[in-house]
Coordinates of C-alpha atoms and ligand atoms in Angstrom, one line a residue:
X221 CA 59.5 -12.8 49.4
X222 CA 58.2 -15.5 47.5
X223 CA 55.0 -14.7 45.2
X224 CA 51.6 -15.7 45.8
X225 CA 50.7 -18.9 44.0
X226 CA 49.7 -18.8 40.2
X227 CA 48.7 -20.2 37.6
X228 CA 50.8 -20.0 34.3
X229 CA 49.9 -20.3 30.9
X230 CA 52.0 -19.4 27.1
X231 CA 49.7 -18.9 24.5
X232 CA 50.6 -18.9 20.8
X233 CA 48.3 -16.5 19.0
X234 CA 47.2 -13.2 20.6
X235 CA 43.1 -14.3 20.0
X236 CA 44.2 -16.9 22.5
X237 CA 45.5 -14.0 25.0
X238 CA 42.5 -11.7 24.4
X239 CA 40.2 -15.0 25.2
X240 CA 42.4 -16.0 28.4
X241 CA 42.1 -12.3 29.8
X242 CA 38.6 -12.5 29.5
X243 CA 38.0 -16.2 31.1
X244 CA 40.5 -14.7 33.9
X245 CA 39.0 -11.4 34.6
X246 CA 40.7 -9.4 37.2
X247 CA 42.4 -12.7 38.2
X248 CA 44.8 -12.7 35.7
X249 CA 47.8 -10.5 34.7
X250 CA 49.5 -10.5 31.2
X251 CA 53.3 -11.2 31.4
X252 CA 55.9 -9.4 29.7
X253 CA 59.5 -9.1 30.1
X254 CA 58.9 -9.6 33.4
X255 CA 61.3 -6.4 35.1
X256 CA 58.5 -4.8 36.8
X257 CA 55.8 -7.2 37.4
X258 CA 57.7 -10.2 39.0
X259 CA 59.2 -7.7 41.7
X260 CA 55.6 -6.1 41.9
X261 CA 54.8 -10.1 43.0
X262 CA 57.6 -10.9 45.0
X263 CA 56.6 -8.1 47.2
X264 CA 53.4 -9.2 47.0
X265 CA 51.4 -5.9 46.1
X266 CA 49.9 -7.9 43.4
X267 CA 48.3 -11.4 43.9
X268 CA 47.0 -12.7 40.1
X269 CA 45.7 -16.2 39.6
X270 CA 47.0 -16.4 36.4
X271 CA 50.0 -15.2 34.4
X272 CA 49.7 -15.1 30.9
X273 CA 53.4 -15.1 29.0
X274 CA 53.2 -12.9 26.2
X275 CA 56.7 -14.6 25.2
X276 CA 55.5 -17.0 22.8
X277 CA 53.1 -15.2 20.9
X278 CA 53.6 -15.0 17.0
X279 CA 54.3 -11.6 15.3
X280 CA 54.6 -9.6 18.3
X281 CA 58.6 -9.5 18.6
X282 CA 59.4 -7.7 15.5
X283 CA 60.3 -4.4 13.5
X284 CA 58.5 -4.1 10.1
X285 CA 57.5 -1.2 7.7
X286 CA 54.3 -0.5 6.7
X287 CA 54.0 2.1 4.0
X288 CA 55.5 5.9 6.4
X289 CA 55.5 4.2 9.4
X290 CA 56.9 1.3 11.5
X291 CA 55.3 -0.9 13.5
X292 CA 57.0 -2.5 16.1
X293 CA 55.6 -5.7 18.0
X294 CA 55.0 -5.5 21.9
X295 CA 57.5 -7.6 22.9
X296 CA 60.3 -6.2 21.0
X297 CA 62.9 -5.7 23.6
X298 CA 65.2 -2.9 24.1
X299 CA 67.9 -4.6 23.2
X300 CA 66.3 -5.3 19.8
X301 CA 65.1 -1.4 19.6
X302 CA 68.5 0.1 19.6
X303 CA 70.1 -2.3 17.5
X304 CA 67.3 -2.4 15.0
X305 CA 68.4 -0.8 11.5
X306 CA 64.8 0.6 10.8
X307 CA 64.9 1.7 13.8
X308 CA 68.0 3.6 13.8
X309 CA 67.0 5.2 10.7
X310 CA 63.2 6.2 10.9
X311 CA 63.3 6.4 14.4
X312 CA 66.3 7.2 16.0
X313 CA 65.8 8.9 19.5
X314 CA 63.7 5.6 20.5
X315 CA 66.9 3.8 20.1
X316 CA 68.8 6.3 21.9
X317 CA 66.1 6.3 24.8
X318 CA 66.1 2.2 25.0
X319 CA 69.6 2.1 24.8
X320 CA 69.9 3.8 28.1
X321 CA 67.5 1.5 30.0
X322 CA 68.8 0.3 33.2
X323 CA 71.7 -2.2 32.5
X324 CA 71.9 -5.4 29.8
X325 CA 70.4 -7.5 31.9
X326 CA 67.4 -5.6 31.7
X327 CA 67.6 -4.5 27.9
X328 CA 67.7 -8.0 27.0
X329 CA 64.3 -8.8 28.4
X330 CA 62.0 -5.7 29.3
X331 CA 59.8 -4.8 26.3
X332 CA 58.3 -1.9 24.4
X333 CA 55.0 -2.9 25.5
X334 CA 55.5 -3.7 28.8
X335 CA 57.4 -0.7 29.9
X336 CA 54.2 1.4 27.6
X337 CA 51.3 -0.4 29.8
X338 CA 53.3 -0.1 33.2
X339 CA 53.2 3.5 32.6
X340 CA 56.1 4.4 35.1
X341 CA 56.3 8.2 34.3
X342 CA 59.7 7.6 35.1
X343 CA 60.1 5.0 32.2
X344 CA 62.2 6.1 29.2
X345 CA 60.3 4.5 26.3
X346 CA 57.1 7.0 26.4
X347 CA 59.0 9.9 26.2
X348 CA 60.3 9.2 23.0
X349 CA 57.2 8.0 21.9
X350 CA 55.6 10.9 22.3
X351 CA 58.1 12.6 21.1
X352 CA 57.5 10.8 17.9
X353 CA 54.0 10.9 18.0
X354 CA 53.1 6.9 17.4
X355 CA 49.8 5.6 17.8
X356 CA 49.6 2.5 20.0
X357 CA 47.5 -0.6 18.9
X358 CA 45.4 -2.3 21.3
X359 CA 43.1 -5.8 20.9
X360 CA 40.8 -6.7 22.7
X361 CA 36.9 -8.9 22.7
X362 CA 35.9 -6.8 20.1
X363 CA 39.2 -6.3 17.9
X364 CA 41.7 -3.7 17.4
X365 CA 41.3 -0.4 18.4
X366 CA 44.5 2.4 18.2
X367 CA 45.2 5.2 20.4
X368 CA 47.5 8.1 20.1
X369 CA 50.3 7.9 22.3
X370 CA 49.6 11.5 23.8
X371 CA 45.7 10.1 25.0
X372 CA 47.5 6.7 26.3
X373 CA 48.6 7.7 29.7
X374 CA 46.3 8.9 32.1
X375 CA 47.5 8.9 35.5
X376 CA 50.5 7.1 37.6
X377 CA 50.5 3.8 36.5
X378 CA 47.4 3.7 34.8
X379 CA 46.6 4.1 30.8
X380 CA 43.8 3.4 28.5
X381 CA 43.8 -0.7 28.5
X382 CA 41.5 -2.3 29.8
X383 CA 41.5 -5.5 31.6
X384 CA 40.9 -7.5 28.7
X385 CA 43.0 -6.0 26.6
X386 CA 47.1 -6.4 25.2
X387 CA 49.0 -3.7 23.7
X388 CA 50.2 -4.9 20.3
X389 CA 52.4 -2.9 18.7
X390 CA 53.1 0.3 18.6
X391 CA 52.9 2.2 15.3
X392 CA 55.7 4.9 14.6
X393 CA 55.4 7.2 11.4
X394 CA 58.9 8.1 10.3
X395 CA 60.6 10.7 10.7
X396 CA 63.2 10.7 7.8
X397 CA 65.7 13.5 8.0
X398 CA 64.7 15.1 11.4
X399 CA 67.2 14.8 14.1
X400 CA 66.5 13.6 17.3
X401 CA 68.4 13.2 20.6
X402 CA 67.8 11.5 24.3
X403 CA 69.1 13.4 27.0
X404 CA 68.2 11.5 30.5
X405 CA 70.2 12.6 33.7
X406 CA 70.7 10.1 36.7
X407 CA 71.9 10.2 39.7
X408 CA 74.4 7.0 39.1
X409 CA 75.6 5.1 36.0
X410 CA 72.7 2.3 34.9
X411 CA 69.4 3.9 36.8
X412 CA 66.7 5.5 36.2
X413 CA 66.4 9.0 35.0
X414 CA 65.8 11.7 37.4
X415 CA 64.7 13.7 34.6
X416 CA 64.7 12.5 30.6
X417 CA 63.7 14.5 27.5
X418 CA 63.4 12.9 24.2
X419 CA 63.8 15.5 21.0
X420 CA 63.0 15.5 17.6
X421 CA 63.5 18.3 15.3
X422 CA 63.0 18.9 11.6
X423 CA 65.0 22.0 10.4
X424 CA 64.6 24.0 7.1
X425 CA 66.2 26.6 5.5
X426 CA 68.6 26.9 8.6
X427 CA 65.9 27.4 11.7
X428 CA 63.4 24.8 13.6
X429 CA 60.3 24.3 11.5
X430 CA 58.7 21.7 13.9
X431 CA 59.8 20.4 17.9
X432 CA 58.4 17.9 19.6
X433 CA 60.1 17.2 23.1
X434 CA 58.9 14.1 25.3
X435 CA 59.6 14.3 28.9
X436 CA 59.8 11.5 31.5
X437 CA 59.6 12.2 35.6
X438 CA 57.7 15.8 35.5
X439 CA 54.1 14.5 36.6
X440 CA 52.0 11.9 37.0
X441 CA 52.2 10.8 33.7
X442 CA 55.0 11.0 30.1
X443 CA 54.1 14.6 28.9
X444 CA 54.9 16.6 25.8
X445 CA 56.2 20.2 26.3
X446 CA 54.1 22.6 24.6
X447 CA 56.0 25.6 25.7
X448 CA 59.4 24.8 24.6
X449 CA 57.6 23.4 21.4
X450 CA 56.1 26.5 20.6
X451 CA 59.1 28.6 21.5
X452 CA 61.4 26.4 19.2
X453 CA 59.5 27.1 16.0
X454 CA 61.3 29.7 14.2
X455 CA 64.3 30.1 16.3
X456 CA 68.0 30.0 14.0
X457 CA 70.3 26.7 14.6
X458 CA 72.5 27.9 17.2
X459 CA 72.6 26.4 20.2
X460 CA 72.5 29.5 22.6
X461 CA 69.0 30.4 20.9
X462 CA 68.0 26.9 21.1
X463 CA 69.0 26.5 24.4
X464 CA 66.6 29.7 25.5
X465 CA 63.9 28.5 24.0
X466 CA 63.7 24.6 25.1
X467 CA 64.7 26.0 28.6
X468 CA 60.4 26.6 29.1
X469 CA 60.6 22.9 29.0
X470 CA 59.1 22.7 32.3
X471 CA 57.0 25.5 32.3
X472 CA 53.0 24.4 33.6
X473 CA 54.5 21.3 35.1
X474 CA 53.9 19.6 37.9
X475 CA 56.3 16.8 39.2
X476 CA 56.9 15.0 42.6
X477 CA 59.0 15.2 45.3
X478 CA 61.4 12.1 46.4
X479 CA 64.7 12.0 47.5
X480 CA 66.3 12.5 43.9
X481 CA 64.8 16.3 43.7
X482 CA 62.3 18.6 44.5
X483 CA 59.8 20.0 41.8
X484 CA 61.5 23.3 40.8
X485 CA 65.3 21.0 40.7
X486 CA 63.3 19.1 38.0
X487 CA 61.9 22.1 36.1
X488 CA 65.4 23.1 36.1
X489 CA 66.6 20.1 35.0
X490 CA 63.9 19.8 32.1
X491 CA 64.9 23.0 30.5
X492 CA 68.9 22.3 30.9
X493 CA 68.1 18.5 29.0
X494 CA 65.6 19.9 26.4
X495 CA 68.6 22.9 25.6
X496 CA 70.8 20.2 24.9
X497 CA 68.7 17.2 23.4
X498 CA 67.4 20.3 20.7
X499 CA 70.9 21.9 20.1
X500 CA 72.2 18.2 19.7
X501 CA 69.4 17.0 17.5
X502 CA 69.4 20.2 15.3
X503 CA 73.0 19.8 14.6
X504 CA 73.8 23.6 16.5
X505 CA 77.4 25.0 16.8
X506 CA 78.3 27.6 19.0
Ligands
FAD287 C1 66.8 -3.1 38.2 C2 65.9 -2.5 37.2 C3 66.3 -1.3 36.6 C4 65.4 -0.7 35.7 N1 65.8 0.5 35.1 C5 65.0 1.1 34.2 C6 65.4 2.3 33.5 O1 66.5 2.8 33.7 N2 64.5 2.8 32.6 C7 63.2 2.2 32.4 O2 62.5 2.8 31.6 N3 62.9 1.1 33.0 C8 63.7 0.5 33.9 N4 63.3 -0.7 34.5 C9 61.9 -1.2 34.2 C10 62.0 -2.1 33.0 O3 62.1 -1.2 31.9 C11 60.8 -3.0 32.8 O4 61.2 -3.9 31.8 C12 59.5 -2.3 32.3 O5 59.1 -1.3 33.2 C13 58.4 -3.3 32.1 O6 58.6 -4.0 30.9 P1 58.5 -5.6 30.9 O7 58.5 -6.0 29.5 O8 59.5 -6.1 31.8 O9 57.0 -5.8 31.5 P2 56.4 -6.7 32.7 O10 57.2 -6.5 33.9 O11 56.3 -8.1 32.2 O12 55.0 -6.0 32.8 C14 54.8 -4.8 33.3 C15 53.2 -4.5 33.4 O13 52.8 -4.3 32.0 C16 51.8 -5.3 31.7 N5 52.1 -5.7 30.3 C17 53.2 -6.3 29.9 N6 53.2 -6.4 28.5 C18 51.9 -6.0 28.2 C19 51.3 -5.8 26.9 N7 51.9 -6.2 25.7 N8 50.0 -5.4 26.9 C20 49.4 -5.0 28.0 N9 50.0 -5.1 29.3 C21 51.2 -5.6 29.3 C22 52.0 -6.4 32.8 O14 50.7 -7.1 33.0 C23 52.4 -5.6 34.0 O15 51.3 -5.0 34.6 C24 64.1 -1.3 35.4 C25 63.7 -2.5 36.1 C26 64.6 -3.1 37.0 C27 64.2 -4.3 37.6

């Protein structure tokens, strides 16, 4: 089906954006990459006035560091996130987790910031970005505000932007010398996950000093899994002890049925992934 009518408009300078949100209230609709708000169009469960193509706006495609952190423009693509050298280093299971984003075609023009403010729980990009505990940056009328990832999402579909506002960037400390794994199980090659967990682990002196496991598809929104975090502290780097502990990863949960698994498949799933992301990202044997 053809999209409703609309208005387009490219602006250069993200004052411009903030300024044509507001002139377009709930008429207009900011334009990413495009993946999931063109097919939201075409089927016509969305009827804007006014696109506004983030695409030519300076500064916001681009990795740079600042100080501990990165921080990476909204309209970095995923291609550019797992090829990205500062990336790679400070940031590694992001890579991982864009990497394994649908199929090129896709990678070369979804976005960080669009996938972040579509809030699919089933996206892979928030999991890792909880898992690495970034801080988004938002600008609106009255400037730039930041919010942690973890207070971002807040129900299917739905995070703390409001409608005259554009994420930015998205602000990533790094995490020199932890390692970090994406483990994201699908039911075929190139689709989404049924079930994803992004891990990051910082050992010392041979056990887990600190875990932080992001997980897509287990509710209405990305979640963090404080169980398996908690039970991860202290354990030795071996993976069968890893792998016990990370299997809670599901524990308090509460994801959806569909025809790719019932809740208590997914818990399943989220411990198995987690077990194997951690033992992979501490470097385990056994
Ligand atoms: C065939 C197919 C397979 C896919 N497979 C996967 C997959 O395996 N894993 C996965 O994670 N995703 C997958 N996707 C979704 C894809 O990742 C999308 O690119 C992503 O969900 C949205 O990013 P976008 O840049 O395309 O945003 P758009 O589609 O342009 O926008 C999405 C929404 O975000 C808003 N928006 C965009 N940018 C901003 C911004 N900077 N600030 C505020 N609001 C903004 C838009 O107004 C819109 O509401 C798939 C999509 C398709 C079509």
């Amino acid at each position: 089906m053809r999209p409703v009518a609309f208005d387009y408009i490219a602006p250069t300078t993200v004052a411009e954006v903030v300024q044509a949100l507001v002139d377009g209230g709930d008429d207009a609709k900011l334009l990413g990459g495009g993946h999931s708000l063109l097919p939201v169009l075409r089927l016509r469960m969305a009827d804007p006035s006014m696109l506004i193509d983030l695409g030519r706006v300076d500064g916001l495609r681009q990795v740079r560091e600042d100080g501990d952190g990165l921080v990476i423009g909204a309209m970095t693509t995923y291609h550019a996130l797992a090829h990205d050298p500062l990336v790679g280093e400070h940031a590694g299971v992001l890579a991982q987790a864009a990497a394994s984003v649908g199929d090129p075609q896709i990678r070369y023009r979804g976005t960080i910031g669009g996938s972040l403010a579509h809030a699919d729980p089933a996206g892979d990009i928030a999991p890792a970005v909880l898992a690495l505990e970034a801080v988004l940056e938002i600008t609106g009328p009255s400037g730039v505000r930041t919010v942690p990832a973890s207070e971002f999402f807040e129900d299917y579909f739905t995070t703390a932007l409001g409608e005259d506002e554009v994420l930015t960037a998205v602000r990533v400390p790094k995490h020199t010398g932890w390692g970090m794994r994406y483990e994201k199980f699908s039911q075929v090659a190139q689709s989404w996950g049924i079930v994803a967990v992004a891990a990051a682990v910082r050992v010392e002196d041979g056990t887990v000093a600190e875990a932080r496991l992001g997980m897509s598809n287990m509710g209405s929104t990305p979640l963090r899994s404080g169980a398996a975090e908690t039970a991860l502290i202290g354990q030795p780097v071996e993976a069968g002890a890893l792998q016990r502990a990370a299997a809670r990863a599901g524990e308090g949960t509460n994801p959806t049925t569909d025809p790719a698994g019932t809740p208590d498949y997914r818990r399943h799933l989220a411990g198995v992934l987690a077990g194997r992301a951690v033992a992979a990202a501490a470097g385990a044997s056994g």
